[in-house]
PDB file of C-alpha atoms in Angstrom:
ATOM      1  CA  MET L   9      89.594 100.359  50.297  1.00  0.00           C
ATOM      2  CA  LYS L  10      88.067 101.171  53.659  1.00  0.00           C
ATOM      3  CA  VAL L  11      86.527 104.634  53.651  1.00  0.00           C
ATOM      4  CA  VAL L  12      85.117 106.708  56.521  1.00  0.00           C
ATOM      5  CA  ILE L  13      82.779 109.531  55.506  1.00  0.00           C
ATOM      6  CA  THR L  14      81.069 111.927  57.907  1.00  0.00           C
ATOM      7  CA  GLY L  15      77.656 113.437  57.226  1.00  0.00           C
ATOM      8  CA  THR L  16      76.218 110.693  55.029  1.00  0.00           C
ATOM      9  CA  SER L  17      72.506 111.122  55.774  1.00  0.00           C
ATOM     10  CA  SER L  18      71.882 113.478  52.828  1.00  0.00           C
ATOM     11  CA  GLY L  19      73.320 115.848  50.269  1.00  0.00           C
ATOM     12  CA  ILE L  20      77.006 115.805  49.388  1.00  0.00           C
ATOM     13  CA  GLY L  21      77.959 113.207  52.002  1.00  0.00           C
ATOM     14  CA  LYS L  22      75.336 110.759  50.804  1.00  0.00           C
ATOM     15  CA  ALA L  23      76.389 111.254  47.179  1.00  0.00           C
ATOM     16  CA  ILE L  24      80.042 110.634  48.081  1.00  0.00           C
ATOM     17  CA  ALA L  25      79.171 107.463  49.995  1.00  0.00           C
ATOM     18  CA  GLN L  26      77.137 106.156  47.061  1.00  0.00           C
ATOM     19  CA  LYS L  27      79.982 106.955  44.673  1.00  0.00           C
ATOM     20  CA  PHE L  28      82.492 104.915  46.677  1.00  0.00           C
ATOM     21  CA  LEU L  29      80.045 102.059  47.128  1.00  0.00           C
ATOM     22  CA  SER L  30      79.448 101.948  43.381  1.00  0.00           C
ATOM     23  CA  TYR L  31      83.146 101.194  42.951  1.00  0.00           C
ATOM     24  CA  GLY L  32      83.087  98.430  45.544  1.00  0.00           C
ATOM     25  CA  HIS L  33      84.757 100.196  48.463  1.00  0.00           C
ATOM     26  CA  GLU L  34      83.848  99.469  52.096  1.00  0.00           C
ATOM     27  CA  VAL L  35      82.209 102.587  53.550  1.00  0.00           C
ATOM     28  CA  VAL L  36      81.555 103.581  57.163  1.00  0.00           C
ATOM     29  CA  GLY L  37      79.260 106.589  57.448  1.00  0.00           C
ATOM     30  CA  ILE L  38      79.091 108.741  60.577  1.00  0.00           C
ATOM     31  CA  ASP L  39      76.082 111.028  61.017  1.00  0.00           C
ATOM     32  CA  LYS L  40      73.838 112.150  63.868  1.00  0.00           C
ATOM     33  CA  LYS L  41      70.836 111.243  61.692  1.00  0.00           C
ATOM     34  CA  GLU L  42      69.765 107.966  60.144  1.00  0.00           C
ATOM     35  CA  THR L  43      70.491 107.305  56.477  1.00  0.00           C
ATOM     36  CA  THR L  44      68.739 105.659  53.554  1.00  0.00           C
ATOM     37  CA  ILE L  45      71.971 104.090  52.280  1.00  0.00           C
ATOM     38  CA  TYR L  46      71.884 100.305  52.487  1.00  0.00           C
ATOM     39  CA  GLY L  47      74.175  97.528  51.352  1.00  0.00           C
ATOM     40  CA  ALA L  48      76.542  94.855  52.546  1.00  0.00           C
ATOM     41  CA  LYS L  49      79.523  97.190  52.284  1.00  0.00           C
ATOM     42  CA  TYR L  50      77.951 100.119  54.136  1.00  0.00           C
ATOM     43  CA  THR L  51      77.985 100.550  57.920  1.00  0.00           C
ATOM     44  CA  HIS L  52      76.192 103.484  59.537  1.00  0.00           C
ATOM     45  CA  VAL L  53      77.299 104.972  62.850  1.00  0.00           C
ATOM     46  CA  LYS L  54      74.846 107.361  64.481  1.00  0.00           C
ATOM     47  CA  ALA L  55      76.974 109.964  66.263  1.00  0.00           C
ATOM     48  CA  ASP L  56      77.612 113.703  66.521  1.00  0.00           C
ATOM     49  CA  ILE L  57      81.227 114.256  65.466  1.00  0.00           C
ATOM     50  CA  PHE L  58      81.758 116.904  68.163  1.00  0.00           C
ATOM     51  CA  SER L  59      79.771 115.753  71.182  1.00  0.00           C
ATOM     52  CA  SER L  60      79.569 111.955  70.798  1.00  0.00           C
ATOM     53  CA  GLU L  61      82.161 109.342  71.626  1.00  0.00           C
ATOM     54  CA  LEU L  62      83.479 108.075  68.334  1.00  0.00           C
ATOM     55  CA  PRO L  63      83.762 104.319  67.790  1.00  0.00           C
ATOM     56  CA  GLU L  64      86.976 102.467  67.083  1.00  0.00           C
ATOM     57  CA  ILE L  65      87.378 101.865  63.347  1.00  0.00           C
ATOM     58  CA  ASP L  66      90.511 100.020  62.262  1.00  0.00           C
ATOM     59  CA  ASN L  67      92.498 100.295  59.049  1.00  0.00           C
ATOM     60  CA  VAL L  68      90.921 103.471  57.667  1.00  0.00           C
ATOM     61  CA  GLN L  69      92.532 104.148  54.293  1.00  0.00           C
ATOM     62  CA  ILE L  70      90.465 107.115  53.116  1.00  0.00           C
ATOM     63  CA  LEU L  71      88.836 109.714  55.372  1.00  0.00           C
ATOM     64  CA  ILE L  72      86.372 112.260  54.026  1.00  0.00           C
ATOM     65  CA  ASN L  73      85.305 115.016  56.413  1.00  0.00           C
ATOM     66  CA  ASN L  74      81.952 116.226  55.116  1.00  0.00           C
ATOM     67  CA  ALA L  75      79.701 116.688  58.178  1.00  0.00           C
ATOM     68  CA  GLY L  76      78.869 120.274  58.979  1.00  0.00           C
ATOM     69  CA  VAL L  77      76.293 122.813  60.077  1.00  0.00           C
ATOM     70  CA  GLN L  78      75.520 126.358  58.990  1.00  0.00           C
ATOM     71  CA  ASN L  79      74.568 129.339  61.139  1.00  0.00           C
ATOM     72  CA  SER L  80      73.666 126.967  63.948  1.00  0.00           C
ATOM     73  CA  GLY L  81      75.476 128.457  66.929  1.00  0.00           C
ATOM     74  CA  ARG L  82      77.702 125.363  66.732  1.00  0.00           C
ATOM     75  CA  ASP L  83      79.569 126.033  63.496  1.00  0.00           C
ATOM     76  CA  ILE L  84      83.021 126.275  65.096  1.00  0.00           C
ATOM     77  CA  ASP L  85      82.382 123.264  67.339  1.00  0.00           C
ATOM     78  CA  VAL L  86      81.050 120.949  64.627  1.00  0.00           C
ATOM     79  CA  ASN L  87      82.720 122.116  61.431  1.00  0.00           C
ATOM     80  CA  LEU L  88      86.171 122.750  62.864  1.00  0.00           C
ATOM     81  CA  LYS L  89      86.590 121.105  66.262  1.00  0.00           C
ATOM     82  CA  GLY L  90      84.508 118.052  65.306  1.00  0.00           C
ATOM     83  CA  THR L  91      86.460 117.648  62.080  1.00  0.00           C
ATOM     84  CA  ILE L  92      89.750 117.861  63.974  1.00  0.00           C
ATOM     85  CA  LYS L  93      88.483 115.233  66.416  1.00  0.00           C
ATOM     86  CA  VAL L  94      87.553 112.840  63.596  1.00  0.00           C
ATOM     87  CA  THR L  95      90.783 113.400  61.699  1.00  0.00           C
ATOM     88  CA  GLU L  96      93.071 112.873  64.663  1.00  0.00           C
ATOM     89  CA  LYS L  97      91.234 109.650  65.544  1.00  0.00           C
ATOM     90  CA  TYR L  98      90.984 108.038  62.105  1.00  0.00           C
ATOM     91  CA  GLY L  99      93.223 109.939  59.716  1.00  0.00           C
ATOM     92  CA  VAL L 100      96.655 110.517  61.180  1.00  0.00           C
ATOM     93  CA  LYS L 101      97.619 106.853  61.122  1.00  0.00           C
ATOM     94  CA  PRO L 102     100.163 104.769  59.161  1.00  0.00           C
ATOM     95  CA  GLU L 103      97.378 103.014  57.199  1.00  0.00           C
ATOM     96  CA  ILE L 104      95.940 106.221  55.764  1.00  0.00           C
ATOM     97  CA  LYS L 105      96.164 106.860  52.028  1.00  0.00           C
ATOM     98  CA  SER L 106      94.164 110.072  51.625  1.00  0.00           C
ATOM     99  CA  ILE L 107      92.218 112.616  53.677  1.00  0.00           C
ATOM    100  CA  LEU L 108      89.711 115.029  52.175  1.00  0.00           C
ATOM    101  CA  PHE L 109      87.969 117.980  53.777  1.00  0.00           C
ATOM    102  CA  ILE L 110      84.733 119.378  52.319  1.00  0.00           C
ATOM    103  CA  ALA L 111      85.233 123.059  53.040  1.00  0.00           C
ATOM    104  CA  SER L 112      83.420 125.947  51.310  1.00  0.00           C
ATOM    105  CA  ALA L 113      84.071 128.721  48.829  1.00  0.00           C
ATOM    106  CA  SER L 114      83.442 131.029  51.787  1.00  0.00           C
ATOM    107  CA  ALA L 115      86.839 129.935  53.139  1.00  0.00           C
ATOM    108  CA  GLU L 116      88.271 131.855  50.162  1.00  0.00           C
ATOM    109  CA  THR L 117      85.843 134.768  49.957  1.00  0.00           C
ATOM    110  CA  GLY L 118      84.850 135.269  53.606  1.00  0.00           C
ATOM    111  CA  SER L 119      81.199 135.550  52.592  1.00  0.00           C
ATOM    112  CA  GLU L 120      78.238 133.835  54.309  1.00  0.00           C
ATOM    113  CA  PHE L 121      77.680 133.677  58.060  1.00  0.00           C
ATOM    114  CA  PRO L 122      80.677 134.787  60.196  1.00  0.00           C
ATOM    115  CA  GLU L 123      81.207 131.607  62.234  1.00  0.00           C
ATOM    116  CA  TYR L 124      80.548 129.414  59.210  1.00  0.00           C
ATOM    117  CA  ALA L 125      83.137 131.219  57.079  1.00  0.00           C
ATOM    118  CA  ALA L 126      85.618 131.136  59.965  1.00  0.00           C
ATOM    119  CA  SER L 127      85.055 127.424  60.558  1.00  0.00           C
ATOM    120  CA  LYS L 128      85.657 126.579  56.901  1.00  0.00           C
ATOM    121  CA  GLY L 129      88.692 128.841  56.673  1.00  0.00           C
ATOM    122  CA  GLY L 130      90.105 127.115  59.749  1.00  0.00           C
ATOM    123  CA  MET L 131      89.391 123.755  58.134  1.00  0.00           C
ATOM    124  CA  VAL L 132      91.489 124.635  55.089  1.00  0.00           C
ATOM    125  CA  THR L 133      94.398 125.720  57.286  1.00  0.00           C
ATOM    126  CA  TYR L 134      94.090 122.543  59.366  1.00  0.00           C
ATOM    127  CA  MET L 135      94.069 120.490  56.147  1.00  0.00           C
ATOM    128  CA  LYS L 136      97.514 121.859  55.323  1.00  0.00           C
ATOM    129  CA  ASN L 137      98.753 121.007  58.816  1.00  0.00           C
ATOM    130  CA  VAL L 138      97.509 117.442  58.347  1.00  0.00           C
ATOM    131  CA  ALA L 139      99.183 117.208  54.935  1.00  0.00           C
ATOM    132  CA  LEU L 140     102.554 117.875  56.531  1.00  0.00           C
ATOM    133  CA  ARG L 141     101.975 115.213  59.181  1.00  0.00           C
ATOM    134  CA  VAL L 142     100.674 112.406  56.954  1.00  0.00           C
ATOM    135  CA  ALA L 143     103.264 112.875  54.210  1.00  0.00           C
ATOM    136  CA  LYS L 144     105.555 110.451  56.040  1.00  0.00           C
ATOM    137  CA  TYR L 145     102.945 107.750  55.333  1.00  0.00           C
ATOM    138  CA  GLY L 146     102.888 108.634  51.631  1.00  0.00           C
ATOM    139  CA  ALA L 147      99.356 109.996  52.115  1.00  0.00           C
ATOM    140  CA  THR L 148      97.675 113.099  50.710  1.00  0.00           C
ATOM    141  CA  SER L 149      95.513 115.676  52.470  1.00  0.00           C
ATOM    142  CA  ASN L 150      93.438 118.141  50.450  1.00  0.00           C
ATOM    143  CA  SER L 151      90.168 120.046  50.542  1.00  0.00           C
ATOM    144  CA  ILE L 152      87.485 120.941  48.048  1.00  0.00           C
ATOM    145  CA  SER L 153      85.472 124.103  48.516  1.00  0.00           C
ATOM    146  CA  PRO L 154      82.075 124.067  46.819  1.00  0.00           C
ATOM    147  CA  GLY L 155      80.095 127.191  46.141  1.00  0.00           C
ATOM    148  CA  GLY L 156      76.371 126.731  45.618  1.00  0.00           C
ATOM    149  CA  VAL L 157      75.257 123.102  45.402  1.00  0.00           C
ATOM    150  CA  LEU L 158      71.803 121.758  44.504  1.00  0.00           C
ATOM    151  CA  THR L 159      70.924 120.214  47.882  1.00  0.00           C
ATOM    152  CA  ALA L 160      68.000 120.442  50.293  1.00  0.00           C
ATOM    153  CA  THR L 161      69.956 122.898  52.469  1.00  0.00           C
ATOM    154  CA  ASN L 162      69.759 125.449  49.655  1.00  0.00           C
ATOM    155  CA  GLN L 163      66.199 124.652  48.576  1.00  0.00           C
ATOM    156  CA  HIS L 164      64.822 128.025  49.663  1.00  0.00           C
ATOM    157  CA  ILE L 165      67.100 129.731  47.125  1.00  0.00           C
ATOM    158  CA  ILE L 166      66.487 127.164  44.389  1.00  0.00           C
ATOM    159  CA  ASP L 167      62.706 127.581  44.751  1.00  0.00           C
ATOM    160  CA  ASP L 168      62.695 131.401  44.897  1.00  0.00           C
ATOM    161  CA  PRO L 169      63.048 132.934  41.403  1.00  0.00           C
ATOM    162  CA  LYS L 170      64.143 136.306  42.793  1.00  0.00           C
ATOM    163  CA  LEU L 171      66.840 134.876  45.062  1.00  0.00           C
ATOM    164  CA  TRP L 172      67.988 132.473  42.341  1.00  0.00           C
ATOM    165  CA  GLU L 173      68.373 135.291  39.825  1.00  0.00           C
ATOM    166  CA  GLU L 174      70.298 137.362  42.371  1.00  0.00           C
ATOM    167  CA  VAL L 175      72.715 134.480  42.970  1.00  0.00           C
ATOM    168  CA  MET L 176      73.103 133.804  39.254  1.00  0.00           C
ATOM    169  CA  GLN L 177      74.112 137.439  38.694  1.00  0.00           C
ATOM    170  CA  GLU L 178      77.172 136.617  40.820  1.00  0.00           C
ATOM    171  CA  THR L 179      77.841 133.268  39.101  1.00  0.00           C
ATOM    172  CA  PRO L 180      79.559 133.439  35.679  1.00  0.00           C
ATOM    173  CA  LEU L 181      78.537 129.909  34.574  1.00  0.00           C
ATOM    174  CA  LYS L 182      74.928 130.590  35.637  1.00  0.00           C
ATOM    175  CA  LYS L 183      74.457 127.289  37.462  1.00  0.00           C
ATOM    176  CA  TRP L 184      75.233 125.380  40.637  1.00  0.00           C
ATOM    177  CA  ALA L 185      76.954 122.025  40.982  1.00  0.00           C
ATOM    178  CA  THR L 186      75.048 118.856  41.827  1.00  0.00           C
ATOM    179  CA  ALA L 187      75.970 116.735  44.839  1.00  0.00           C
ATOM    180  CA  GLU L 188      76.944 113.990  42.397  1.00  0.00           C
ATOM    181  CA  GLU L 189      79.465 116.286  40.692  1.00  0.00           C
ATOM    182  CA  ILE L 190      81.080 117.094  44.052  1.00  0.00           C
ATOM    183  CA  ALA L 191      81.225 113.343  44.707  1.00  0.00           C
ATOM    184  CA  GLU L 192      83.151 112.910  41.436  1.00  0.00           C
ATOM    185  CA  TRP L 193      85.679 115.468  42.627  1.00  0.00           C
ATOM    186  CA  ALA L 194      85.927 113.725  46.008  1.00  0.00           C
ATOM    187  CA  TYR L 195      86.647 110.393  44.349  1.00  0.00           C
ATOM    188  CA  PHE L 196      89.260 111.865  42.036  1.00  0.00           C
ATOM    189  CA  VAL L 197      91.109 113.745  44.768  1.00  0.00           C
ATOM    190  CA  THR L 198      91.246 110.765  47.149  1.00  0.00           C
ATOM    191  CA  VAL L 199      91.635 107.774  44.796  1.00  0.00           C
ATOM    192  CA  VAL L 200      92.979 108.895  41.422  1.00  0.00           C
ATOM    193  CA  ASN L 201      95.215 111.659  42.721  1.00  0.00           C
ATOM    194  CA  LYS L 202      98.584 110.553  44.087  1.00  0.00           C
ATOM    195  CA  SER L 203     100.703 113.716  43.938  1.00  0.00           C
ATOM    196  CA  MET L 204      98.595 116.728  44.906  1.00  0.00           C
ATOM    197  CA  THR L 205      98.579 117.480  48.627  1.00  0.00           C
ATOM    198  CA  ALA L 206      97.976 120.506  50.896  1.00  0.00           C
ATOM    199  CA  LYS L 207      95.743 122.109  48.235  1.00  0.00           C
ATOM    200  CA  ASP L 208      92.220 123.526  48.235  1.00  0.00           C
ATOM    201  CA  ILE L 209      90.108 123.297  45.067  1.00  0.00           C
ATOM    202  CA  ILE L 210      87.293 125.819  44.655  1.00  0.00           C
ATOM    203  CA  ILE L 211      84.262 124.482  42.748  1.00  0.00           C
ATOM    204  CA  ASP L 212      81.880 127.431  42.543  1.00  0.00           C
ATOM    205  CA  ASN L 213      81.052 127.965  38.851  1.00  0.00           C
ATOM    206  CA  GLY L 214      83.275 131.040  38.886  1.00  0.00           C
ATOM    207  CA  GLU L 215      81.545 132.975  41.648  1.00  0.00           C
ATOM    208  CA  SER L 216      84.722 133.781  43.596  1.00  0.00           C
ATOM    209  CA  ALA L 217      86.459 134.940  40.405  1.00  0.00           C
ATOM    210  CA  LYS L 218      83.883 137.502  39.400  1.00  0.00           C
ATOM    211  CA  ALA L 219      84.968 141.119  39.317  1.00  0.00           C
ATOM    212  CA  LYS L 220      82.745 143.887  38.028  1.00  0.00           C
ATOM    213  CA  PHE L 221      84.816 146.280  35.909  1.00  0.00           C
ATOM    214  CA  VAL L 222      83.537 149.815  35.443  1.00  0.00           C
ATOM    215  CA  TRP L 223      85.309 152.131  32.985  1.00  0.00           C
TER     216      TRP L 223
END
């Protein structure tokens, strides 16, 4: 299938792109940075999803909205408005089979930076709007909301024993997901899944479920 993935230069987006390529899919990556992904079935488009003019890409069957920023002063513009721009251009079309949004556990909990949490919460609501509109094509629209993930963005926490211990106190399974694990979820939700739509899946090792009970 033909897959468009945003934010493929590193982290979760890169892992998702590599996952789809490993199964022989044609992947178009959109990112404002260069990437180290190479191969006959990979095409890289250097563009900012909010401020750049997006290229014409025909017959997109799977769209994965992963590109985002955190506490940048542009969180609403990039994470929400940019994602809407990409989705309306490539996703809401008769050829589409599945659309996935990489949101955040903060969309559920409201934690993290204010504009970041708001942008991801808006993304989940928009995902449901899209699900209603692409259902007539037999397509699904869902989101996955990771908690902590072992990526370079979070390296300052991973490398700081005190911060890591503080985070683990709030994480029942005492670990974070890898980017490759999130990629597995992305593949399942968009390719294997045929019946779930308009749903958000939280993948946070139990952090959002924790409740301290004092008796």
